[in-house]
Coordinates of C-alpha atoms in Angstrom, one line a residue:
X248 CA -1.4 -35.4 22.8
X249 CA -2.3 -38.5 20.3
X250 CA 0.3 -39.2 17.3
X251 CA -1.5 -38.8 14.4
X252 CA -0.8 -39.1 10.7
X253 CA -2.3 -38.5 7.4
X254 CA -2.1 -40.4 4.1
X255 CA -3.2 -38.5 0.8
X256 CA -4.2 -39.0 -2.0
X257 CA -3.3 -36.2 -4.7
X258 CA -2.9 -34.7 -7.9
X259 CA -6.7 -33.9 -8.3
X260 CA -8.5 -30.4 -7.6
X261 CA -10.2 -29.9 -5.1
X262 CA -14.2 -29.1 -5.0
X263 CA -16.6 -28.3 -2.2
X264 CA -17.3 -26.5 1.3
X265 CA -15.6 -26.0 3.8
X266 CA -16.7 -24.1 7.4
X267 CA -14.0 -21.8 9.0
X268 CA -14.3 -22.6 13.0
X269 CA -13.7 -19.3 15.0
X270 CA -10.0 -17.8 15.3
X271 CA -7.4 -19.6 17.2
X272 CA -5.2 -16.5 18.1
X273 CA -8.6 -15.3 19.7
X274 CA -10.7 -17.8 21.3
X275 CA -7.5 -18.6 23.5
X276 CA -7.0 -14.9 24.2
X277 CA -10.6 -14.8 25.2
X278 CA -10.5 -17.6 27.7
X279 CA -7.8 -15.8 29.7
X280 CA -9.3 -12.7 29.5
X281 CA -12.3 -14.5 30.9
X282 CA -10.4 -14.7 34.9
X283 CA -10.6 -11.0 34.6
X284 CA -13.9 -11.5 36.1
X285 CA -15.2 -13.4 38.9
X286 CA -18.6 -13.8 37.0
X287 CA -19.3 -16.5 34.4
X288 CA -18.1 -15.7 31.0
X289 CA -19.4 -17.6 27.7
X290 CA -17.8 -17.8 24.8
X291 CA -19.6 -18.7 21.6
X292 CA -18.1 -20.3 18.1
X293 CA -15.4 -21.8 20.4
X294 CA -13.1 -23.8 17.7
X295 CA -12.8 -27.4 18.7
X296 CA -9.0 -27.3 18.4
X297 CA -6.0 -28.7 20.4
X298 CA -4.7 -25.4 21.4
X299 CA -8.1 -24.8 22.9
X300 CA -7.9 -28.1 24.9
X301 CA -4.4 -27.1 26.1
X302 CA -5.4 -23.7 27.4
X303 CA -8.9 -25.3 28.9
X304 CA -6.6 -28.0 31.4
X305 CA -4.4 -24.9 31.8
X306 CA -7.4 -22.7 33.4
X307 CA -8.4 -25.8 35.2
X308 CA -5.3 -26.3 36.7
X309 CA -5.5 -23.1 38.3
X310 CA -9.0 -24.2 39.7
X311 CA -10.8 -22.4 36.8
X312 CA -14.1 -24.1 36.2
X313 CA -14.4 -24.7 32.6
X314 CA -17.8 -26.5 30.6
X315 CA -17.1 -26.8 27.2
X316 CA -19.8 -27.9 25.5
X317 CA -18.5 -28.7 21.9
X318 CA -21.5 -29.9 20.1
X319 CA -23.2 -26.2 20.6
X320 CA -19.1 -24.5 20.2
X321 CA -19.9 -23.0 23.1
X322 CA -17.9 -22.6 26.4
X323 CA -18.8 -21.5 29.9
X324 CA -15.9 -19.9 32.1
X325 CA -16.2 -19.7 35.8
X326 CA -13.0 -18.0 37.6
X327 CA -15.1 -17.6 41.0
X328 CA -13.6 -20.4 43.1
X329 CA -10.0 -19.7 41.5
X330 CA -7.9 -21.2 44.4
X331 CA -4.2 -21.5 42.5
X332 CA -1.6 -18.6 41.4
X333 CA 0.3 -21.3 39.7
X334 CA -1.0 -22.5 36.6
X335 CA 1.1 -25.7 34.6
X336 CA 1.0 -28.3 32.6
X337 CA 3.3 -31.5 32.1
X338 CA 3.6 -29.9 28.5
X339 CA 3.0 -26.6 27.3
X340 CA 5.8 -26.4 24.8
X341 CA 3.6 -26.2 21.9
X342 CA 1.2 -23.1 23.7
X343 CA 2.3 -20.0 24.3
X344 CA -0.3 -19.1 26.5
X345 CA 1.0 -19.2 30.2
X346 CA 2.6 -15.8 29.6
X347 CA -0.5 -14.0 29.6
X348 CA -1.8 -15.7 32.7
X349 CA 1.1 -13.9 34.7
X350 CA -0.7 -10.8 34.2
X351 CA -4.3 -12.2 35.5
X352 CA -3.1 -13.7 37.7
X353 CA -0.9 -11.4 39.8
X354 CA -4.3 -8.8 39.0
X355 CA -6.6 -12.1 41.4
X356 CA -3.6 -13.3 43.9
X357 CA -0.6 -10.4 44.3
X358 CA 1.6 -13.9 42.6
X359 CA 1.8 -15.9 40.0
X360 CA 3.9 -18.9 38.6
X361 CA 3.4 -20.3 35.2
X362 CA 6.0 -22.7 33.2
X363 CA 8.1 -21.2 30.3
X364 CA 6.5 -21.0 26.9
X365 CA 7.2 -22.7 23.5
X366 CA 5.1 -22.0 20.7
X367 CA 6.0 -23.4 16.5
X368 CA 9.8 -23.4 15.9
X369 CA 9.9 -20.7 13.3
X370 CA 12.4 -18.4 15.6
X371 CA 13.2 -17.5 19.3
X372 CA 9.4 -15.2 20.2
X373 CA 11.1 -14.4 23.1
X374 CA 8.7 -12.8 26.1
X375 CA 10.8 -10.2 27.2
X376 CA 8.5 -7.7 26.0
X377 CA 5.8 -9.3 28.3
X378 CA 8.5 -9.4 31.5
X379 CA 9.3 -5.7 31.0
X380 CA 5.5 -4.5 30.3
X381 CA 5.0 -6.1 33.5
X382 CA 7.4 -5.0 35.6
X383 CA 6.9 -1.3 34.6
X384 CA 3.6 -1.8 36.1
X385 CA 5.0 -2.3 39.6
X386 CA 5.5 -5.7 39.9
X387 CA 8.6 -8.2 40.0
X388 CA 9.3 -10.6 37.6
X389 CA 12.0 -13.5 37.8
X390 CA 12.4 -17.0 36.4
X391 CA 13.0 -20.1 38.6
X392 CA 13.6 -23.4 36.8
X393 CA 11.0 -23.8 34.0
X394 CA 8.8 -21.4 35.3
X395 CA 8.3 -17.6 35.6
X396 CA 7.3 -16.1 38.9
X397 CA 5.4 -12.8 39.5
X398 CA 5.0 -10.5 42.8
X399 CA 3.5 -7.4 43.6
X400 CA 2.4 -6.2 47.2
X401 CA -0.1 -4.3 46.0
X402 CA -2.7 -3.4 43.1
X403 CA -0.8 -2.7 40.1
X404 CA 0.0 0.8 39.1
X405 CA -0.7 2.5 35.5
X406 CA 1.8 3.0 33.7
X407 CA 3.4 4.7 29.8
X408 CA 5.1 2.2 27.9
X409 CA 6.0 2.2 23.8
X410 CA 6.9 -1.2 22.9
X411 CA 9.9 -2.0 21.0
X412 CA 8.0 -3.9 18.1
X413 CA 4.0 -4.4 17.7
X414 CA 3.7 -7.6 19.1
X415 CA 0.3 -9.4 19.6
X416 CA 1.3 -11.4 22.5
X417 CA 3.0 -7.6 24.1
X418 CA -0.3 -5.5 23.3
X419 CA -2.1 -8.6 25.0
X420 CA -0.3 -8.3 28.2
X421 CA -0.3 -4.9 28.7
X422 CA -4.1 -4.9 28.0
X423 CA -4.6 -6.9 30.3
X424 CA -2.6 -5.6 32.6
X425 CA -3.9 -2.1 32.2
X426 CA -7.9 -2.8 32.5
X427 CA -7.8 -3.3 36.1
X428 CA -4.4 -1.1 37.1
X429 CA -4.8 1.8 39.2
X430 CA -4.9 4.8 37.1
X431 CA -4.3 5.5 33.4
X432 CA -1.9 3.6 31.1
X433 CA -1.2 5.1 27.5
X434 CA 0.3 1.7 25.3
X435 CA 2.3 3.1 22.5
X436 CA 2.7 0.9 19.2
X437 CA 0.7 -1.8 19.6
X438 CA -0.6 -4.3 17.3
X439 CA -4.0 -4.1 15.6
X440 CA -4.3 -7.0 14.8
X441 CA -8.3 -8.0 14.3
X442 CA -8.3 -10.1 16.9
X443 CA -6.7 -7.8 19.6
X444 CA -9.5 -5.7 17.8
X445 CA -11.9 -8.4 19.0
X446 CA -10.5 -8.8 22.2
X447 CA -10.9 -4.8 23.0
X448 CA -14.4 -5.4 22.2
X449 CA -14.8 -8.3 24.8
X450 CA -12.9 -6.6 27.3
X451 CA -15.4 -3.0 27.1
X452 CA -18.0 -5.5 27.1
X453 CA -16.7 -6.7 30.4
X454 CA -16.4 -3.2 31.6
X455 CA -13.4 -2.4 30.8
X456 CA -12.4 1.7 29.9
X457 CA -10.3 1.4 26.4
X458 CA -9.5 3.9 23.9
X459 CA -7.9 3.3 20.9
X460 CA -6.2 5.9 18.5
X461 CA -5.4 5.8 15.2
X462 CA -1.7 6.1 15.8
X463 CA -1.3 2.7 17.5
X464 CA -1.9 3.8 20.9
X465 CA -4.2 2.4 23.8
X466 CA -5.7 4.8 26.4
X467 CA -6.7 2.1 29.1
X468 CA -8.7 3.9 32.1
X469 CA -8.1 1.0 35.0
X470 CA -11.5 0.2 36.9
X471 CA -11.8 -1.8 40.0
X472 CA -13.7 -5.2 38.6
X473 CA -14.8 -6.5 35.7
X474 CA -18.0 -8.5 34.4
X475 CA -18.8 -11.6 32.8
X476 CA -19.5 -11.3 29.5
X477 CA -21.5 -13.2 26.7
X478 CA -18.9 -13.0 23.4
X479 CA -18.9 -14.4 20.1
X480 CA -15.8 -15.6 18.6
X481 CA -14.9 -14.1 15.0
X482 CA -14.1 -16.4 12.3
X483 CA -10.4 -17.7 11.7
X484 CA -8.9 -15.2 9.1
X485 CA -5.6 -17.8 8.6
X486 CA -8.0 -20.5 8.3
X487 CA -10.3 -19.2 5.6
X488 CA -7.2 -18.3 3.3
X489 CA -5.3 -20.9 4.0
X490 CA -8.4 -23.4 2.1
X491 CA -8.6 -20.2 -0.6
X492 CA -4.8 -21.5 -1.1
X493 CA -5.8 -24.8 -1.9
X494 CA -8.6 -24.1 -4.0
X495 CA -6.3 -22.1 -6.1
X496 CA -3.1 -24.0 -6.1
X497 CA -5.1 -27.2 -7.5
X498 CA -7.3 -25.7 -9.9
X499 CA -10.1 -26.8 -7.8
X500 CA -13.4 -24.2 -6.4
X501 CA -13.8 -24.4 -2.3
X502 CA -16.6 -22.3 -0.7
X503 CA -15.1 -21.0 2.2
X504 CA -18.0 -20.1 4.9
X505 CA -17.8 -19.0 8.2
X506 CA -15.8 -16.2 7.4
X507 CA -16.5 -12.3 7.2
X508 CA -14.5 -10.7 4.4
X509 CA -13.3 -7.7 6.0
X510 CA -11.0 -10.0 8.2
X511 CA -9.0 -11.1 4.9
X512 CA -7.8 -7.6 4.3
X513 CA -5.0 -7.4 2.3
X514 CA -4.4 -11.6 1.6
X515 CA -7.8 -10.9 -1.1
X516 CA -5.5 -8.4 -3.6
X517 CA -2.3 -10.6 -3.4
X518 CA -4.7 -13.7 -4.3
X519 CA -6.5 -11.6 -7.1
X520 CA -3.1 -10.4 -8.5
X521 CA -1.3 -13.9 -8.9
X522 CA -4.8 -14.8 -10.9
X523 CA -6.8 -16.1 -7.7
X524 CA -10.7 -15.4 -8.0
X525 CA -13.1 -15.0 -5.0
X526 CA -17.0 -14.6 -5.5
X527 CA -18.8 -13.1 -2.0
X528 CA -21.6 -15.4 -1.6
X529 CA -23.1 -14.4 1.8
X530 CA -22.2 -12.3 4.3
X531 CA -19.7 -15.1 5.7
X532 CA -19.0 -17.3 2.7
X533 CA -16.8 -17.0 0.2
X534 CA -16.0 -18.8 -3.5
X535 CA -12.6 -18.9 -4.1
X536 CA -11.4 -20.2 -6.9
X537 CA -8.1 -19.8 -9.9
X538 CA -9.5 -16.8 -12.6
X539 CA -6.5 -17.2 -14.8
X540 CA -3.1 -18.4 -15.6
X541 CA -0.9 -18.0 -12.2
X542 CA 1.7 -15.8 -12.3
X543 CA 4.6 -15.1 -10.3
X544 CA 4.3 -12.1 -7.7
X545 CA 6.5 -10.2 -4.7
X546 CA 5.1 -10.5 -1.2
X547 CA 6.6 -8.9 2.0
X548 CA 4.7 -10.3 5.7
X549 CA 4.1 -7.2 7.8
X550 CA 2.1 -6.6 10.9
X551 CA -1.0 -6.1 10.3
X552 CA -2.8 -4.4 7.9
X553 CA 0.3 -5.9 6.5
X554 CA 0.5 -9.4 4.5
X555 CA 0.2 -11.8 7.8
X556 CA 3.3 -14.1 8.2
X557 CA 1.0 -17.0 8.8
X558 CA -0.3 -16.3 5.3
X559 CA 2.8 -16.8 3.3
X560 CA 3.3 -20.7 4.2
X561 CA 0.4 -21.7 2.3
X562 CA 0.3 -18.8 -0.4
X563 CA 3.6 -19.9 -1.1
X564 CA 2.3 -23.2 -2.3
X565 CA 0.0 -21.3 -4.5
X566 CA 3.2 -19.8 -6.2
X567 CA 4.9 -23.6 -6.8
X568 CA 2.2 -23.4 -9.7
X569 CA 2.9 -19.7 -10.8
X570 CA 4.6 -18.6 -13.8
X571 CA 7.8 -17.1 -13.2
X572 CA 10.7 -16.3 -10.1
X573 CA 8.4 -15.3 -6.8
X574 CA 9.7 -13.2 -3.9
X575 CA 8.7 -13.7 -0.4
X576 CA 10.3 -11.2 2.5
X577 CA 9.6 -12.3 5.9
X578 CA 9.6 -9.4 8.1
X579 CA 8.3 -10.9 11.5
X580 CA 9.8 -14.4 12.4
X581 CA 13.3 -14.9 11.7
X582 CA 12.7 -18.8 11.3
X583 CA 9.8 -19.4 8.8
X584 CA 10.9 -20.5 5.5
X585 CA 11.9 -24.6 7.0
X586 CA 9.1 -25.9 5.3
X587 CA 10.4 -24.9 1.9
X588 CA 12.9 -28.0 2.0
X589 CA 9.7 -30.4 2.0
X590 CA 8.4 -28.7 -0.8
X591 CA 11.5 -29.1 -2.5
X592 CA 11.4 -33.3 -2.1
X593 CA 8.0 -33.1 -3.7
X594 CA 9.5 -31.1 -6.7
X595 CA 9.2 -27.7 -6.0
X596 CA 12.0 -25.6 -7.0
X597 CA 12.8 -22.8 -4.3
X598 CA 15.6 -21.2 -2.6
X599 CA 16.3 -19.1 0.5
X600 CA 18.7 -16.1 0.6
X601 CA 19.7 -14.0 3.6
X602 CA 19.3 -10.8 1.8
X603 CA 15.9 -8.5 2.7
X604 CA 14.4 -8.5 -0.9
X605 CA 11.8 -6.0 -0.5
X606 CA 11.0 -2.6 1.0
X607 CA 9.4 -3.1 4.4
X608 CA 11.6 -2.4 6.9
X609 CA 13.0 -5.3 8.5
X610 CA 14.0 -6.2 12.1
X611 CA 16.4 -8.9 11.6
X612 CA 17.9 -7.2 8.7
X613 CA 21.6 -7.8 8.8
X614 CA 21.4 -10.3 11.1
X615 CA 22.3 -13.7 8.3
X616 CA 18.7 -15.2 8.8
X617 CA 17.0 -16.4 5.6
X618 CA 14.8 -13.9 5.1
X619 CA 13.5 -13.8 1.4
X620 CA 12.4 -16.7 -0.6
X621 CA 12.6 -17.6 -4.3
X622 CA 9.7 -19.4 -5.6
X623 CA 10.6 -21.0 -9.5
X624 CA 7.1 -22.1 -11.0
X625 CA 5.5 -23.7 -12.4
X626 CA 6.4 -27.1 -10.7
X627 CA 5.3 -30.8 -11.4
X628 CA 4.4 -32.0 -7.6
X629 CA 4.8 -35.7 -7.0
X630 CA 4.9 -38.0 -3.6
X631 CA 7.6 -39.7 -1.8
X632 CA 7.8 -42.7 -0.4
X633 CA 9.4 -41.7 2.7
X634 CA 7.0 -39.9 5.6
X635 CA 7.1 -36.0 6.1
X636 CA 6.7 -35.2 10.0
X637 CA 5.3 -31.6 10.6
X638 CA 7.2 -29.4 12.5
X639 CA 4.6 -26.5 13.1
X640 CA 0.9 -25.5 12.6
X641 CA 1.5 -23.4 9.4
X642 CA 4.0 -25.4 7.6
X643 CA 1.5 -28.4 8.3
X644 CA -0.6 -26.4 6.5
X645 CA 1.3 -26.2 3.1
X646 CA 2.4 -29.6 3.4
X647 CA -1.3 -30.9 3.1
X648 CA -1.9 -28.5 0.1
X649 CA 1.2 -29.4 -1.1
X650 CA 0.5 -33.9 -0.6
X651 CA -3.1 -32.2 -2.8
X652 CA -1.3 -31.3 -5.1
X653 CA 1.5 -34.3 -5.6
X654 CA 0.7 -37.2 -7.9
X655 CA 0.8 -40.3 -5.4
X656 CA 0.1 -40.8 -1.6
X657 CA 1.9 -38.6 0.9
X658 CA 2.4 -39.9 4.5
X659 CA 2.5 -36.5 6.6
X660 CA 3.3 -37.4 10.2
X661 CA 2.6 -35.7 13.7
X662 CA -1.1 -33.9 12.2
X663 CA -1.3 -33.2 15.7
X664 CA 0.3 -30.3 14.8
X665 CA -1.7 -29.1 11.9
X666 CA -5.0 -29.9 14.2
X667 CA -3.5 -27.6 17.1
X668 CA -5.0 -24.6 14.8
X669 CA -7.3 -26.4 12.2
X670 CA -9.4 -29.2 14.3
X671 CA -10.1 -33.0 12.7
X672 CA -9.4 -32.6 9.3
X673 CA -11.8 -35.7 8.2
X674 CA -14.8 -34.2 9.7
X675 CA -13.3 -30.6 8.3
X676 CA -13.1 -31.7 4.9
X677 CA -15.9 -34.1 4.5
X678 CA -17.8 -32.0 2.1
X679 CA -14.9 -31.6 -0.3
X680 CA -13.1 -34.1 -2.7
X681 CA -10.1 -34.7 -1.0
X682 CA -8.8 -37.8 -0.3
X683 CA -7.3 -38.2 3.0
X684 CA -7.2 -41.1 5.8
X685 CA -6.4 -40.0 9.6
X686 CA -4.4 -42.7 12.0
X687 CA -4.1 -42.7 15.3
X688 CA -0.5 -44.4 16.5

């Protein structure tokens, strides 16, 4: 992966359009749950992002054929010739992928062997859940060295299994686990997420038997193959209000397309009651825009239809310009408020505390994490001299808005990071005001 850098330019608001690509924490879902089939898959409105091109040379390296073809967003999937039940990379610490390949692959070989997983450092995201969803379905799960190794002697059996916590990653494995077990598995709060919504919908499109209740539970009839498929992948949710941030936070108007509006869900009445303003344009664009005076607000991340923890980085930058004491209580990751201490340098006045400041019930509460964040506003933002290196895709995220929004030029390095999830920001952002130079070291 390149080192890359940004210098901005900011203090002004920002004007323009902006095009959402389709949703990260699906389209790489979607290519794994491509191998399901021995048929060619295509994917449509693939994003052209770097956690797409790690997850393409992981397929490939488990003699996946892969033709992206990234001028049309459009990628063909061809698992026929699969030769390898090991699939690696010299880096995957950054991708938290090769834990769902354990379950595809031990469904094509009877093994599998895939290196550990990383992912942003905002807390452990440890995969236990994944080892013990797949062991209860009959297979054996160890780790050797930097890698996690998989058996079963023979097709994987159905089974019950109510996970401790609603995890994405979790309900992914044990769907995919489940479509192509023997028998009928019953998944007990899972996540519902839209894009695990989304990826339901590919999966019965493949053939897959999948019932979902309204009580968080999966009803997963397992059927002996599964068919390519021709999908279409949804718009990025975190994307589309992550640029409704900025648009607010500077004062600016962005028109957000790409995008349908059901996907923002409960990140549209937070942004209306802090004074944010949002016109529907189309059925995929959206003005968004600051209706009044900010003003200071409580916000607690849930799983979804909660408020999603990868909202809160760059509404919080919203609230730097908000009148009053704001609350944030993270509920999901026990590690997400680091890039609060960059605000800070720019002149941002906020504080973490390891008390649970809000009603939703909390997982690590108790446990002396810094959990709740106090936003003070409204705050002058102004540049430093001294380069800001990104430590994860969502705090890159509100350290762009937040260079916006500073008087001067910020120097943010390793934008690799921030591109993992949002692309090339120049060709991004080329129909919008912002001043920003990319370089390559």
């Amino acid at each position: 992966m390149q080192n890359i850098s940004y210098i901005i330019q900011g203090g002004s608001p920002i004007h323009g359009k902006i095009c959402c690509m389709g949703a990260k924490n699906l389209a790489t879902k979607a290519m794994v749950a491509a191998l399901l089939s021995s048929e060619i898959t295509v994917l449509r409105g693939m994003p052209n992002i770097g956690d797409v091109e790690i997850t393409k040379e992981l397929l490939i390296s488990a003699g996946v054929q892969v033709d992206w073809k990234q001028d049309i967003n459009t990628m063909y999937i061809d698992s026929s010739k699969i030769t390898e039940y090991e699939a690696s990379l010299p880096d995957t610490k950054t991708n938290r992928v090769p834990i769902l390949l354990l379950s595809i692959l031990l469904h094509r070989f009877g093994k599998a062997s895939v290196t550990t997983v990383g992912g942003d450092h905002i807390g452990k995201r440890n995969v236990d859940y994944h080892i013990e969803s797949i062991k209860k379905f009959g297979a054996e799960v160890y780790q050797k060295g930097n890698k996690y190794i998989a058996e079963s002697k023979a097709r994987l059996k159905a089974s019950h299994i109510n996970l401790p916590y609603p995890s994405v990653g979790a309900t992914e494995t044990c769907l995919f686990l489940g479509v192509l077990a023997e028998g009928t598995s019953i998944i007990k709060n899972i996540a519902i997420e839209p894009e695990i919504i989304e990826l339901i919908t590919m999966l019965r499109s493949m053939g897959a038997i999948i019932f979902l209740n309204g009580n968080r539970e999966l009803i997963i009839h397992g059927v002996k193959k599964l068919n390519g498929t021709n999908f279409f992948i949804a718009g990025d949710r975190i994307e589309a209000a992550s640029w409704a941030s900025l648009a607010c936070a500077s004062n600016g108007e962005i028109e957000v397309s790409g995008i349908r509006p059901d996907l923002l869900g409960n990140f549209l009445p937070h942004f209306n009651k802090i004074g944010g303003g949002f016109k529907f344009l189309k059925d995929d664009s959206i003005l968004f825009f600051r209706k009044r005076e900010l003003k200071s607000t409580e916000v607690e991340t849930d799983v979804y239809p909660g408020f999603s923890t990868d909202w809160q980085q760059p509404f919080a930058t919203i609230l730097t310009q908000a009148n009053g004491i704001s609350v944030i209580h993270e509920t999901v990751h026990e590690k997400r408020f680091g890039y609060l201490d960059i605000l800070n340098k720019l002149g941002a006045k906020t504080e973490t505390v390891s008390s649970c400041l809000g009603s939703v019930e909390c997982r690590y509460r108790g446990q002396d994490h810094m959990h709740s964040a106090l936003i003070h506003g409204p705050s002058k933002l102004k540049a430093i001299s001294t380069p800001l290196k990104i430590p994860d895709l969502r705090a890159g995220l509100a350290y762009l808005i937040a260079a916006v929004l500073a008087d001067g030029k910020t120097q943010l390095d390793a934008a690799e990071q921030i591109e993992r999830g949002y692309g090339n920001l120049i060709d991004k952002l080329k129909n919008t005001n912002i001043k920003l130079e990319r370089i390559i070291n």
